[in-house]
Each structure stands twice: as structure tokens, then as C-alpha cells.
XYZ file of C-alpha atoms in Angstrom:
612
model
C 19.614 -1.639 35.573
C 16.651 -4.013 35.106
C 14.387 -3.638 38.544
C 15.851 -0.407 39.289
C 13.869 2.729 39.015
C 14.685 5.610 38.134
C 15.039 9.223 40.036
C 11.861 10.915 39.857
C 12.518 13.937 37.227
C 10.238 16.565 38.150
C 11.360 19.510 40.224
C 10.241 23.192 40.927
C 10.542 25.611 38.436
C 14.030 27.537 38.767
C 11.958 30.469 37.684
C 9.466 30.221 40.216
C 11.688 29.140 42.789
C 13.798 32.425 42.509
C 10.806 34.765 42.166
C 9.539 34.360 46.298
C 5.904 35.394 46.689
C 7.170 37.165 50.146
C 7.003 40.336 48.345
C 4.101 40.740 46.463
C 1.076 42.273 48.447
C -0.730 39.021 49.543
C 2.094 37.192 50.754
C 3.678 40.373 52.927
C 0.421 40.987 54.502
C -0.646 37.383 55.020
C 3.093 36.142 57.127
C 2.244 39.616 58.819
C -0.978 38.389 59.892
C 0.311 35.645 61.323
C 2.440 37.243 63.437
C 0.639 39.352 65.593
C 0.667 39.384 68.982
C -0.420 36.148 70.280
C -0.895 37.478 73.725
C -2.871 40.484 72.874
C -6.259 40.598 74.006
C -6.952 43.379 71.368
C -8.461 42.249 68.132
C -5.562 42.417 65.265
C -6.257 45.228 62.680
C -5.237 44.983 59.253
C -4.760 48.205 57.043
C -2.780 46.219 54.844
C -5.056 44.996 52.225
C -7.395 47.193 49.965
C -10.809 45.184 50.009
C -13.520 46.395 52.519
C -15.774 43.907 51.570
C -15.877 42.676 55.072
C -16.917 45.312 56.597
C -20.993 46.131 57.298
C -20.208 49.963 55.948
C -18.735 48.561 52.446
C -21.591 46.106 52.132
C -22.453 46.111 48.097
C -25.630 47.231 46.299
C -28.728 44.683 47.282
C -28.934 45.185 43.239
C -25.696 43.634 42.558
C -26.869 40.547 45.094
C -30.602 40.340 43.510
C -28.876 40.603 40.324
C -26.358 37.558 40.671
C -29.021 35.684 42.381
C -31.670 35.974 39.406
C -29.069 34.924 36.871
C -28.200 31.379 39.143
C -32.446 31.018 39.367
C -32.348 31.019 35.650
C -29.932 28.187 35.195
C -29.208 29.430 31.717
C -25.910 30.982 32.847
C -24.331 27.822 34.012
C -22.774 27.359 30.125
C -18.367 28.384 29.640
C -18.191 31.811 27.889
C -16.955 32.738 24.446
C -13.900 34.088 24.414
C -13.927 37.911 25.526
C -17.436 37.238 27.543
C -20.923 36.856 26.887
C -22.379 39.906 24.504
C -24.687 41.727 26.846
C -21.999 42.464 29.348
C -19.719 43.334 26.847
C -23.053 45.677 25.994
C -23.233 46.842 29.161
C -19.843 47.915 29.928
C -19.218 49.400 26.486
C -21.923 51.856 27.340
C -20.764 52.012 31.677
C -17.262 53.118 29.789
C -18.491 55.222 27.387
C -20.994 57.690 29.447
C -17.813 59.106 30.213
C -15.834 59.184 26.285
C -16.886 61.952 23.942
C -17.009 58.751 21.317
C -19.256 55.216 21.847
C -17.495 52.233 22.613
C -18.514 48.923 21.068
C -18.934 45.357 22.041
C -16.084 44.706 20.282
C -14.053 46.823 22.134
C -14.689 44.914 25.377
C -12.912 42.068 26.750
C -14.437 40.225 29.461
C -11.419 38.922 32.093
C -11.246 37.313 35.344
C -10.606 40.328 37.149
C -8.535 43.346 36.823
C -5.447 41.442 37.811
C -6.364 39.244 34.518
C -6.645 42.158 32.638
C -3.004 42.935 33.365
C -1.528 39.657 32.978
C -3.631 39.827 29.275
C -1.842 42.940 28.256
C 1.526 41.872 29.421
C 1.252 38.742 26.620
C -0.379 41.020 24.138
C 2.530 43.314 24.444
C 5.396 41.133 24.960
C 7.610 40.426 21.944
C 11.691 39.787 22.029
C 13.519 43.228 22.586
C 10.551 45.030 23.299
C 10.072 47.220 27.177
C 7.155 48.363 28.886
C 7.895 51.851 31.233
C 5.821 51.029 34.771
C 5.199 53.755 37.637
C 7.478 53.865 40.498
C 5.812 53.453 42.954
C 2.689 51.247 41.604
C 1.365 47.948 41.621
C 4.039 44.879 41.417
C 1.815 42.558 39.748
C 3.013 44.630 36.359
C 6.776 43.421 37.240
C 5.588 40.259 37.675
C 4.178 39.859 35.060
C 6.718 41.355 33.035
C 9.270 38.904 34.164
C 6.985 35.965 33.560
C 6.447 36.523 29.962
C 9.674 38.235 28.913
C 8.813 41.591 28.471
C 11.389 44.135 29.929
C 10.521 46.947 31.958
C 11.420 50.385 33.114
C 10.537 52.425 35.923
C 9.814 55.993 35.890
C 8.933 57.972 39.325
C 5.998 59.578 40.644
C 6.528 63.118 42.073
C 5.005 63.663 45.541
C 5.706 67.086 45.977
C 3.662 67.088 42.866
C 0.323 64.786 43.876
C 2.196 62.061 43.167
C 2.084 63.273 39.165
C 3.984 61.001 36.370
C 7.481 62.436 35.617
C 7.331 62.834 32.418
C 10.732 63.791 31.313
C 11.362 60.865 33.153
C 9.655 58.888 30.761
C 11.175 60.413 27.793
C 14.465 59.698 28.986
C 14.048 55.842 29.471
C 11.629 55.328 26.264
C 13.707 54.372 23.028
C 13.056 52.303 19.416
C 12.099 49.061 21.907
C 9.349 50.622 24.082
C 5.855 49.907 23.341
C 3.876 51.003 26.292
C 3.349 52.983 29.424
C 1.120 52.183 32.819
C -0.490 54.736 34.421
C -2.873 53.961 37.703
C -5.256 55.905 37.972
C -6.804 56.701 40.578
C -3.892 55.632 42.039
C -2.476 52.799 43.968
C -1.019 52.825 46.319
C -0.840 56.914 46.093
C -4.483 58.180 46.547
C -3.860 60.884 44.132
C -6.268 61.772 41.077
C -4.599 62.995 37.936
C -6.079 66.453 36.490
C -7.282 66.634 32.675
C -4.493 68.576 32.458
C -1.695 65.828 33.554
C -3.490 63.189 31.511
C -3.349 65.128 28.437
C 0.159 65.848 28.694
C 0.604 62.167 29.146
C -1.040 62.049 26.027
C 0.808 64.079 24.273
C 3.796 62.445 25.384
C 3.331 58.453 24.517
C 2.373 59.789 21.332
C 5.669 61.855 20.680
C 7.467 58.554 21.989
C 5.145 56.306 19.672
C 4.098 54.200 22.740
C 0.450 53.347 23.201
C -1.064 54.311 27.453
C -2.272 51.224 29.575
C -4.696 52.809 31.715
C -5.110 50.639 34.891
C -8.550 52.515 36.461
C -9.784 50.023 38.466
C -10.881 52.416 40.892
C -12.709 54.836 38.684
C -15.054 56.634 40.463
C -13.896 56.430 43.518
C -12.758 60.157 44.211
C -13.517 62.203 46.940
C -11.471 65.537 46.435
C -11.415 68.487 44.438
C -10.396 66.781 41.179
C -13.213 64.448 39.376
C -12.465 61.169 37.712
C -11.095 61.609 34.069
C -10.265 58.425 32.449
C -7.844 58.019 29.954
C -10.126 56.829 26.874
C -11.094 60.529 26.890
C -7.566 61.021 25.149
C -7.625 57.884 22.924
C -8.020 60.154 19.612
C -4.631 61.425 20.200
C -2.841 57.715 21.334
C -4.563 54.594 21.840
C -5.526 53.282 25.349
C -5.945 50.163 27.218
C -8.296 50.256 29.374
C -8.469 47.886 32.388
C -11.068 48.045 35.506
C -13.228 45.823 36.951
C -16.558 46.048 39.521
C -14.172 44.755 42.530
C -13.963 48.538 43.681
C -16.458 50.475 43.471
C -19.001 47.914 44.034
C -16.745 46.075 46.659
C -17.324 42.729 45.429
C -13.253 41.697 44.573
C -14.113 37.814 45.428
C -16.641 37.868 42.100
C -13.870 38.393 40.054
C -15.059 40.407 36.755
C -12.913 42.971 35.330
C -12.169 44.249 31.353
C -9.914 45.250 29.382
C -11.393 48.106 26.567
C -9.072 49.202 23.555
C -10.343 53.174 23.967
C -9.149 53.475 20.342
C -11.446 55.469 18.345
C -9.296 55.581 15.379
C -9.319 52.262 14.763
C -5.440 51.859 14.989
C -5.382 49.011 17.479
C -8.014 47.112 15.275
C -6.084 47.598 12.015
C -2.787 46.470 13.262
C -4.314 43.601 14.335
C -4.325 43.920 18.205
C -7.946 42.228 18.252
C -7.044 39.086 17.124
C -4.094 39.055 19.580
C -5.857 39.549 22.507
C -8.655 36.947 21.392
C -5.666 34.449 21.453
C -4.560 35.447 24.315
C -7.611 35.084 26.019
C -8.467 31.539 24.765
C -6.959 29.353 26.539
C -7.182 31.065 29.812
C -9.868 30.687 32.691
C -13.037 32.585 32.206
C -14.990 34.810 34.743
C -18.097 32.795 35.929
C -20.729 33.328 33.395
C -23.441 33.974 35.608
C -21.648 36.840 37.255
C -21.169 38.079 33.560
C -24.968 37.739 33.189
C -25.946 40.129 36.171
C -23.259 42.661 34.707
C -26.238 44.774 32.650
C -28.415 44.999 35.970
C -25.215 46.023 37.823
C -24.079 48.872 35.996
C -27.328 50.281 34.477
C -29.541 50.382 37.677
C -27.404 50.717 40.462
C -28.361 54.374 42.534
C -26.553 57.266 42.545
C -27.508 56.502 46.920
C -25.368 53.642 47.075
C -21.880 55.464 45.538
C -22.658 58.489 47.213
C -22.466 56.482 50.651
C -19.805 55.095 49.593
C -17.468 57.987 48.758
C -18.575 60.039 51.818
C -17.466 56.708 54.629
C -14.105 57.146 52.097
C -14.128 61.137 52.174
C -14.167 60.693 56.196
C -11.766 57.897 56.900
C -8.807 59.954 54.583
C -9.557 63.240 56.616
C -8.962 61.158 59.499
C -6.119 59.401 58.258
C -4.618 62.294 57.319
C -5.056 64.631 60.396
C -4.061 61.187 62.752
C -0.835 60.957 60.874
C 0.141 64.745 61.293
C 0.254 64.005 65.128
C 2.981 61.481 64.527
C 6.588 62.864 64.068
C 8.085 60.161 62.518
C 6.457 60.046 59.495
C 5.561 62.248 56.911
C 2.357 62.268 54.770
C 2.867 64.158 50.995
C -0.859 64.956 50.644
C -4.727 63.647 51.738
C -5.209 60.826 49.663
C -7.856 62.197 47.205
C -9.325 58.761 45.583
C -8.539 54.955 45.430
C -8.723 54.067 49.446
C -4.926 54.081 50.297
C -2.384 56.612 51.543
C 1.511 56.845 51.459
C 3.332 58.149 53.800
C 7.067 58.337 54.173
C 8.950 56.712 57.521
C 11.521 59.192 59.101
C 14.210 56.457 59.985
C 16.842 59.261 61.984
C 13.591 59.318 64.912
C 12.869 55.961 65.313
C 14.923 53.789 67.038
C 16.302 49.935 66.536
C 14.639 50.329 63.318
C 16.305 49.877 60.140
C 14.056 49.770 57.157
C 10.227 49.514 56.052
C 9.833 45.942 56.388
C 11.578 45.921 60.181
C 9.025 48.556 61.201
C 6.354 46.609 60.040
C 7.310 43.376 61.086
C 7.580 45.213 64.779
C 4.682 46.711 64.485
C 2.413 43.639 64.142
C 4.426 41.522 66.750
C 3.973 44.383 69.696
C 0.553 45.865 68.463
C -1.183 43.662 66.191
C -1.267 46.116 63.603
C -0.884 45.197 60.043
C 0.272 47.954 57.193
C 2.058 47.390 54.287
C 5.923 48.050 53.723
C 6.627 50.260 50.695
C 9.085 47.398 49.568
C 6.351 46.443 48.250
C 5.177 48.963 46.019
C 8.478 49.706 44.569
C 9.976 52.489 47.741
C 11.446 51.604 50.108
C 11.149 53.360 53.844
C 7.669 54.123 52.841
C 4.000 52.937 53.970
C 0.701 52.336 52.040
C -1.978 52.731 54.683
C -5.444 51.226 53.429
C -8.463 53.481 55.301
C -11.310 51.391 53.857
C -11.717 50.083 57.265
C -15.106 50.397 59.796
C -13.861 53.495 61.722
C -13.680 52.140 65.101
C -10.803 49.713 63.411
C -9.109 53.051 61.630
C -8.989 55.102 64.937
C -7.775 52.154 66.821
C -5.616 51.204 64.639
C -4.232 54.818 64.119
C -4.015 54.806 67.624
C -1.623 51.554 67.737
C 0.694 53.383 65.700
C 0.785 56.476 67.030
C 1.923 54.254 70.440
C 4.651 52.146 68.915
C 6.550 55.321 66.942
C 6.355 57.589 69.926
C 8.026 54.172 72.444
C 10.251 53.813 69.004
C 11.218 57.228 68.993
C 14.705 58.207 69.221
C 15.196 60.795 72.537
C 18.444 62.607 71.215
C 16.316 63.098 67.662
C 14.956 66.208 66.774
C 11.514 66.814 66.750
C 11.434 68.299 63.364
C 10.109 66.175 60.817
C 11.790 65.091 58.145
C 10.099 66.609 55.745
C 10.114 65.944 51.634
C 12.323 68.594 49.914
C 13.488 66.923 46.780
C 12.924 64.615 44.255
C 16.082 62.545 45.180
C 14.430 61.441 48.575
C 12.298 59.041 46.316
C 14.620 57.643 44.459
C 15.406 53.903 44.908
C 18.714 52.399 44.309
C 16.926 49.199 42.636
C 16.479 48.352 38.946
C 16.675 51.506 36.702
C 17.852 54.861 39.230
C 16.064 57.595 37.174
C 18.116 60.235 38.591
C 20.906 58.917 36.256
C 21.547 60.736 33.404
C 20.342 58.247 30.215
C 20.997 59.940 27.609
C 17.632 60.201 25.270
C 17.212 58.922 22.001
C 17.042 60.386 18.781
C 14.027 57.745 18.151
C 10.687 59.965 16.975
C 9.247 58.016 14.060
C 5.483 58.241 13.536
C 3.456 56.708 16.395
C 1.197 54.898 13.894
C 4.552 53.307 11.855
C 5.512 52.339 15.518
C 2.422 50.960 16.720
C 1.668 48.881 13.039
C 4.923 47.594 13.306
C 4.535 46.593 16.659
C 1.227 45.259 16.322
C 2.018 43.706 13.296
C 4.944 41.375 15.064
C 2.396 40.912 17.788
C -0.262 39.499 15.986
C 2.593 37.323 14.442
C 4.109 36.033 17.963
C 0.943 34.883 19.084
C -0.178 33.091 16.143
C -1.015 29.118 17.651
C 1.196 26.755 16.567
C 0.352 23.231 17.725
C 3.486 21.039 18.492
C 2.615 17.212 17.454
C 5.717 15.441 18.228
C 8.438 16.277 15.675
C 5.319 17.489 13.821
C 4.301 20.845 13.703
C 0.830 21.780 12.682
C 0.279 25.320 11.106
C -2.989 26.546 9.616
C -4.749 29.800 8.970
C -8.211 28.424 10.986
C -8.475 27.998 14.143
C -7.117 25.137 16.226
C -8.634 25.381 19.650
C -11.510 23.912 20.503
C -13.088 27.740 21.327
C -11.928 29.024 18.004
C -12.734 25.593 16.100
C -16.409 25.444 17.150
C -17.121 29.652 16.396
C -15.305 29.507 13.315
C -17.870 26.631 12.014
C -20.492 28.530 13.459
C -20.070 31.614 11.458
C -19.820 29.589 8.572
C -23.364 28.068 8.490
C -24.968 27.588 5.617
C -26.926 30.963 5.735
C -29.872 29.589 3.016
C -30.234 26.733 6.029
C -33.426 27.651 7.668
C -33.644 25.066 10.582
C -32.300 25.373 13.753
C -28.134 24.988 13.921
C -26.643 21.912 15.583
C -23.782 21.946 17.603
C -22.446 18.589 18.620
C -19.002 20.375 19.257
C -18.494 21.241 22.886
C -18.811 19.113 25.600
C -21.026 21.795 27.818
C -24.491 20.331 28.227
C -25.658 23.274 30.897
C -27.463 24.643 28.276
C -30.224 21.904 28.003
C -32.503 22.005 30.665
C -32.341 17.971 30.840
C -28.617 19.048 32.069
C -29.662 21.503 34.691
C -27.123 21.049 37.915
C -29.115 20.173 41.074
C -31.360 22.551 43.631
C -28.627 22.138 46.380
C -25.702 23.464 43.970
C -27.908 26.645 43.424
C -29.094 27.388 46.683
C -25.287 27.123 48.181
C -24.290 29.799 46.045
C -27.878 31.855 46.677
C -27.172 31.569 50.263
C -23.113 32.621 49.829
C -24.519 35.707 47.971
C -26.982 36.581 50.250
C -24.882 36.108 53.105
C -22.462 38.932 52.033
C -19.979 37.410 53.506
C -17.774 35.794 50.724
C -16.879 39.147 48.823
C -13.698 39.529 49.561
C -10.733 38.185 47.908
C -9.551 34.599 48.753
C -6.711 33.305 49.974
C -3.915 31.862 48.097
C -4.953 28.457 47.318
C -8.529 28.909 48.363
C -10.252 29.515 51.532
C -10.352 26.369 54.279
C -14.072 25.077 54.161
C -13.596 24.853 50.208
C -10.496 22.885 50.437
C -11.191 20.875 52.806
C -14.224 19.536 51.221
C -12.922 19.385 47.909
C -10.302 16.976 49.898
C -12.819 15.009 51.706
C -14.642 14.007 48.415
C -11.477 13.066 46.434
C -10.504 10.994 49.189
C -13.363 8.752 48.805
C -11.556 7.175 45.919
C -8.489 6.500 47.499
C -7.025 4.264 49.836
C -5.447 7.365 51.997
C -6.644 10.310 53.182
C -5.736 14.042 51.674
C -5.794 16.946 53.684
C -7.236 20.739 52.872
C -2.810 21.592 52.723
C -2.903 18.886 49.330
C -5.732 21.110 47.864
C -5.727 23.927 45.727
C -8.221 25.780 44.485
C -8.111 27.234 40.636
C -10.316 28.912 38.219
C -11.614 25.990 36.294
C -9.351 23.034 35.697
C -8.014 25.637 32.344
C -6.130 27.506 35.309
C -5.314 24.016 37.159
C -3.252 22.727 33.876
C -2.000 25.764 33.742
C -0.826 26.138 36.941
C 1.304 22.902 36.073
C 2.936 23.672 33.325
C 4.264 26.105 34.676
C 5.346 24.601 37.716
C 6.504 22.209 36.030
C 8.704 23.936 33.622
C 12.386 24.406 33.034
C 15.248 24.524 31.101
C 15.672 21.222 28.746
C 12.629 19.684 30.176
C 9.616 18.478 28.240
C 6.341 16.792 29.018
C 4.817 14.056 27.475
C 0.913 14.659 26.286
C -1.481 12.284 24.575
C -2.703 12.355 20.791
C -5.141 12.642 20.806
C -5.785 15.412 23.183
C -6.972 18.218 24.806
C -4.926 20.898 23.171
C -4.739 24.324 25.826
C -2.406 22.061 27.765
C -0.102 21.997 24.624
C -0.941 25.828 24.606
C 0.612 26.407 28.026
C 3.479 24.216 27.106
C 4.218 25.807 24.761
């Protein structure tokens, strides 16, 4: 065999392979987008995605810019953040979260993430353990399934009731919680509904996961932004009677999702979470992965403690306006059917009447026909867990909603079927959202006997949490286990709080290889203004593509292919948060059944993290 080589190994994750990103939000609405008409003269219109950012209307807070801007000036925010986030925006949003909690939330309680999408994927791993399910709203956001699937946690869906405001059904709930479950979602305000739950509905929530023994993630990362008759009541306010996660983020109601700072608060005043040990298992959670850019973290305090009452105000009225109009557009169309006015968040969902349309046979058909002939873009309910449904985003300039209103009006009244009736097909039961996929709620699972205390529950829990997530470094056939800390994060604050406290000169740390901090280090003029001028601009927001948006990858291409005897292209390039996120990404590519990966000692040891 001498001279021969051998097959190349490596091959895409069978995992990853089988999971296709066609259905989660970006994906459907991106191969949408790049099928509209190609001989249309009209612009395309997307009401597909939620992030307004790019429109003039939406424009954030010039205190959020100015903020941002005086923390790159500084240059003392160019350092990686502790684990969890820098303290004074942990501060900050302690007291943002509590102005509306009949109890103070501390510091500790905060955890800084990269986004509310992070925030998620955080409390997926937190909560994941073998045998244990999570119960997720039907429909809601995907990213929860994902996630779910990705680290072995099972879940369970329970429906939301339009005839009801799109309420949780709670005896739902109780009939697909047993021993195993650990948690609920709720969305609120909600996605991809636009309803607002009432004090009312969230307390018997309450009172429910804590007769089931289950703790309530509370996914409110568009708090605030209500513009009906109910207020915003978040879910922290019950946290006496069952402890909450809490996970937001500025993307919404400052419209700034490209800056990519979100939380995730244990509303817990009774110290349950904390005692079981669900601190320490977030902390590890949250070591190894990416960190949101610390000078965003640094204007957080200016954000959320000066920004005017003006500014939200505008906001929620341009909202208010563009659901009426939504709303009363949609009535005009026969073919589908609108439960309610969307009453927060910045989406509605409406139901498609398939028996008036013609040569039309699902969600995603209707869609895919409706950007092809009018180069309109809305998302397919598939996506959100119903199918034959829509989720209409209205956080649009309102020339682009009434346009793009109009658009569909057009193509269901050429689709519509001329032996149909004319009467709508109206909602009249339950059953009519019921999808034949995963878990069918309608069947009747019979409930179980399980009602243990909620705190035995949640210690035990907790307890095997803290356990599962415990680092264990793999050194060839040598395993390393220790009771301090064996990242380089934990490593470096461990010895910190261990100084000699008697020691009265200045502490030393020769430990992490981050030099922003000295001003000897300070990155160049050019690096700083780029980012100044990005900010100021206003026009880089918005989320970014998969992979990174062109000019960045295309550059980053251009100066990696000054080393090499070939040329890359912007396609070879993908951009990540941090090379953390980059070695992650690769592990998990890279990984399947039986294979391994071969790592040096020494090393840098989050990629053995990952691996493992």
C-alpha cells in the first residue's frame, strides 16, 4: 500500500445532513427571495422577515448610535467578556427587567448572550438531560425544535387557541407533561401570533407549571411592543409561584437585531434556581461559546436608562397603524381568514381557505406562487409549526404594506376558484388547527398520576443538571477530572478571586492572551472609524445573512488569499462570531457516529469542549 493514499475521511454530518435548513425562517424566505419575478418591473416586497431595521420609519434611537459610538472612542471595550457579560450591563438590565417585577433583580441574575436566539440555544443545554422533554407552543418559533433535536432534549407540542387570542391550552399541557418534563415555552408577545397574554392567562400558566413541577421559559423578546387593549405583563411577575427564564434582547424594540445582545434572567425570587445549582450550569454553558461584542455590552446602561419615552411611542403608533391596516386589507380577501388584529410583536396569522383557491395545494405552493407571479414574499405556516397558514410581518414602510397587500389581494382573487362559494371559511373549532405532525394533541393521552412537589422536581432536576454539565477534559485515554476550573475563562477568574487579599499592590494577570486592555495595544484609527461610520450609517442593523453579508466575505477572502498560491472566493468564506463559534462550527460539521478528531497537547481546550 506504500505510495498509496488513503480516502479522505471526513464527510458531512448525517445529523446535519438530514436536518435541511429549507424550513427554518431564514432559509424559506431567502430561496423565496430569489425567486421573484425576474421580469417584474415592480420592486419585490418582503413581509416575510420580522426586522424593520431597514426601513427610515424603524430607524433606532440616535442614543443607542451615540451610545455604541462613545464606547468604540474609548477603546477600553475592545477586551473578550467574562462569562455572562461585563457587570454594568448586567446592572443595567437587572434594573430595565425589574421596573416591571414587584421584587429587584440582581447582577447575578443576568446572563449576557449573543442574542435572543443564544439565549434559547443556552437554555436548551441547561435543560437537556437523558429522558428529560421540554412542552413548546404550537404554533411558535422553530429554533426551540431545533434546538431540541441538536442537544437531545425531547419535545412536545401543545396548541394555541385562536378562537381564544391565540391563548396556551392548558389542559393541553397537562395532558402531555409527565415525571420527564422539565419545562414549558411561552412567547410572549407572541410570534408569529400577535397576541398579548392577559395577567389573567399568565397566572393560570403559573399555576399550572407549578402543579406539573415544570419551571416557565419566558421567550419576551418583544416586550413592550403592544399596541392593543392589553399591556405587557412579563412572566417574572409570577416567578414567586414557579421559577422563570427569562430571555429578550434590544433587537426589537430598539430595532437593532444585527448588534446582537440579548439575556437570559432566572426571574426566581425564591432562590430555587440558585440553590439547585442552575447558576453554575448556565456559567458552563456559556463558557465556551461566542460572546456578544463587548463594546455593544458597554453602551447597554446608556441604552436602556436614557432612551425617551418619544422614541417607543413612535414606534408603537407606525405598529398600531400598519396592523389596523393589515387587518382591515385582509377582511377584503375571501380566501383567507384572519382570527384577530394582531395586538403586539409585528406579525399576523392568518389562515388560507384552500376549497377557494385554485391549483393550489398547500402553504408552501401558495407562497412559492405568490413570489414567482407578484414578487411578494410571506412566510408559509410550515414554518411555524401549521400548516395552510400565513405569518404576515407589517413592520414594513407603508407604501411597501399597501402594495404589498395589494399584490395579494390580486393573485387570490385570479387564484380563486369560480364554482367556490363566497363564504369564508371561517374558524369554528379547535380541530381546524390541529396538525397531523409530531404529537396530534387532539389524541386522547391519558394524564399522569405524576404531582410530586415542584421544588423535589426542580432540585432533582437541577441537581442532575448541574451534574451533566460538569467539564470533563478528554486527554487521550486520559481523563482529567477536578473540582476547579479547567477552561481558560474559569482558570484565570478562579485565581483571581483567590488573591492574596493582605496583597496591597496592584494584581498581575499574565493569564489571557487579550492585550486590548493596554493602551500600547490599542487597534488602529481606521478599525474604529469603519465601525463609527457602519453605526452612523444606520444601515447595517439588520440581521445578516447566513454566512455573512458579501462586502465582508469577500474581503475577508481577498486578504487570506495573499498567502496563498490560489485565489478564494467570498462562496469559500464564512463569517462566525469569533473564531470560538468558527471551531465550533466544525466540530460539529464534522461529527458523526464512530468518528474522532485528533487535537494537540498541548492545546487550546473549548475545541475539546465542543468535541466533546
Amino acid at each position: 500500500m506504500e505510495g498509496k493514499l488513503k480516502k479522505f475521511g471526513f464527510e458531512v454530518s448525517e445529523k446535519i445532513e438530514k436536518d435541511p435548513p429549507s424550513y427554518s425562517i431564514k432559509g424559506v424566505v431567502s430561496f423565496l427571495n430569489e425567486i421573484t419575478k425576474e421580469d417584474d418591473r415592480r420592486l419585490a416586497i418582503s413581509l416575510g422577515l420580522g426586522d424593520p431595521s431597514r426601513f427610515k420609519c424603524f430607524r433606532t434611537t440616535a442614543i443607542a448610535e451615540d451610545a455604541v459610538i462613545e464606547a468604540i472612542r474609548s477603546a477600553k471595550f475592545n477586551f473578550y467578556a467574562p462569562t455572562g457579560g461585563i457587570f454594568p450591563a448586567r446592572k443595567a438590565i437587572a434594573e430595565y427587567l425589574s421596573n416591571d417585577l414587584h421584587y429587584q433583580l440582581s447582577p447575578e441574575d443576568i446572563y449576557v448572550t449573543v442574542g435572543c436566539k443564544h439565549a434559547m440555544e443556552v437554555t436548551v443545554k441547561v435543560l437537556a438531560r437523558p429522558e428529560a422533554n421540554i412542552l413548546l407552543p404550537r404554533p411558535g418559533f422553530r429554533n426551540y425544535e431545533n434546538f431540541a433535536n441538536l442537544h437531545h432534549l425531547e419535545f412536545r407540542l401543545f396548541d394555541l387557541l385562536p378562537e381564544r387570542g391565540w391563548e396556551v391550552d392548558l389542559d393541553a399541557v397537562e395532558a402531555i407533561a409527565d415525571e420527564n418534563t422539565i419545562a414549558m415555552v411561552i412567547i410572549n408577545p407572541g410570534n408569529p401570533c400577535g397576541s398579548v397574554y392577559s395577567y389573567e392567562h399568565l397566572s393560570k400558566i403559573a399555576e399550572t407549571a407549578r402543579k406539573l413541577g415544570i419551571l416557565v421559559v419566558a421567550d419576551e423578546v418583544y416586550g413592550h411592543v403592544v399596541f392593543g387593549s392589553k399591556p405587557f405583563v412579563p412572566m417574572g411577575v409570577f416567578g414567586s409561584t414557579v421559577p422563570v427564564f427569562t430571555l429578550g434582547s434590544i433587537s426589537k424594540r430598539w430595532m437593532v437585531p444585527g448588534w446582537r445582545l440579548g439575556w437570559l434572567a432566572t426571574s426566581d425570587p425564591t432562590g430555587l434556581l440558585r440553590k439547585c445549582g442552575i447558576a453554575d450550569s448556565i456559567k458552563n454553558v456559556l463558557d465556551p461559546a461566542p460572546l456578544s461584542p463587548t463594546f455593544i455590552q458597554a453602551a447597554v446602561p446608556e441604552i436602556l436608562q436614557k432612551t425617551t419615552e418619544e422614541f417607543f411611542s413612535k414606534t408603537i403608533d407606525i405598529l398600531r397603524a400598519a396592523s389596523a391596516l393589515c387587518y382591515d386589507k385582509l377582511k377584503e380577501i375571501p380566501s383567507i381568514t384572519c382570527p384577530q388584529k394582531a395586538e403586539g410583536s409585528m406579525f399576523v396569522l392568518v389562515k388560507l381557505n384552500l376549497s377557494l383557491l385554485e391549483d393550489i395545494e398547500d402553504d408552501m405552493e401558495f407562497c412559492l406562487k405568490l413570489a414567482k407571479e407578484e414578487s411578494l414574499v410571506l412566510l408559509p405556516g410550515v414554518t411555524v409549526g401549521l400548516k395552510n397558514w400565513l405569518r404576515i410581518t407589517f413592520a414594513v414602510e407603508q407604501s411597501s404594506l399597501e402594495d404589498g397587500l395589494g399584490r395579494l389581494k390580486s393573485f387570490s382573487s385570479n387564484r380563486t376558484s369560480p364554482e367556490a362559494s363566497l363564504t369564508s371559511d371561517h374558524i369554528t373549532s379547535n380541530q381546524e388547527t390541529k396538525m397531523k405532525t409530531g404529537i396530534d394533541l387532539s389524541e386522547n393521552i391519558s394524564q399522569k398520576a405524576f404531582r410530586s412537589s415542584r421544588a423535589t422536581r426542580l432540585s432533582d432536576f437541577m441537581g442532575n443538571s448541574a451534574k451533566l454539565h460538569q467539564k470533563k477534559k478528554v486527554m487521550g485515554t486520559n481523563v482529567l477530572k477536578t473540582e476547579t476550573p479547567t477552561s481558560i475563562d474559569d482558570a484565570v477568574y478562579f485565581l483571581k478571586e483567590n488573591l492574596n487579599v493582605g496583597d496591597h499592590r496592584p494584581s498581575i494577570s499574565f493569564g489571557f492572551g487579550d492585550p486590548s486592555c493596554f493602551e500600547c495595544f490599542r487597534t488602529t484609527p481606521i478599525a474604529e472609524d469603519a465601525i463609527v461610520e457602519a453605526v452612523r450609517s444606520a444601515k447595517f442593523n439588520s440581521y445578516a445573512p447566513t454566512g455573512g453579508i458579501l462586502p465582508a466575505r469577500r474581503a475577508v477572502a481577498d486578504y487570506l488569499s495573499r498567502d496563498l498560491p490560489y485565489r478564494l472566493s467570498p462562496d469559500d468564506v464564512y463569517l462566525t462570531l469569533g473564531c470560538n463559534q468558527a471551531a465550533e462550527i466544525t466540530i460539529e460539521v464534522l461529527a458523526r457516529p464512530g468518528a474522532n478528531i485528533l487535537l494537540p497537547r498541548p492545546g487550546y481546550p473549548d475545541i475539546e469542549a465542543y468535541a466533546i
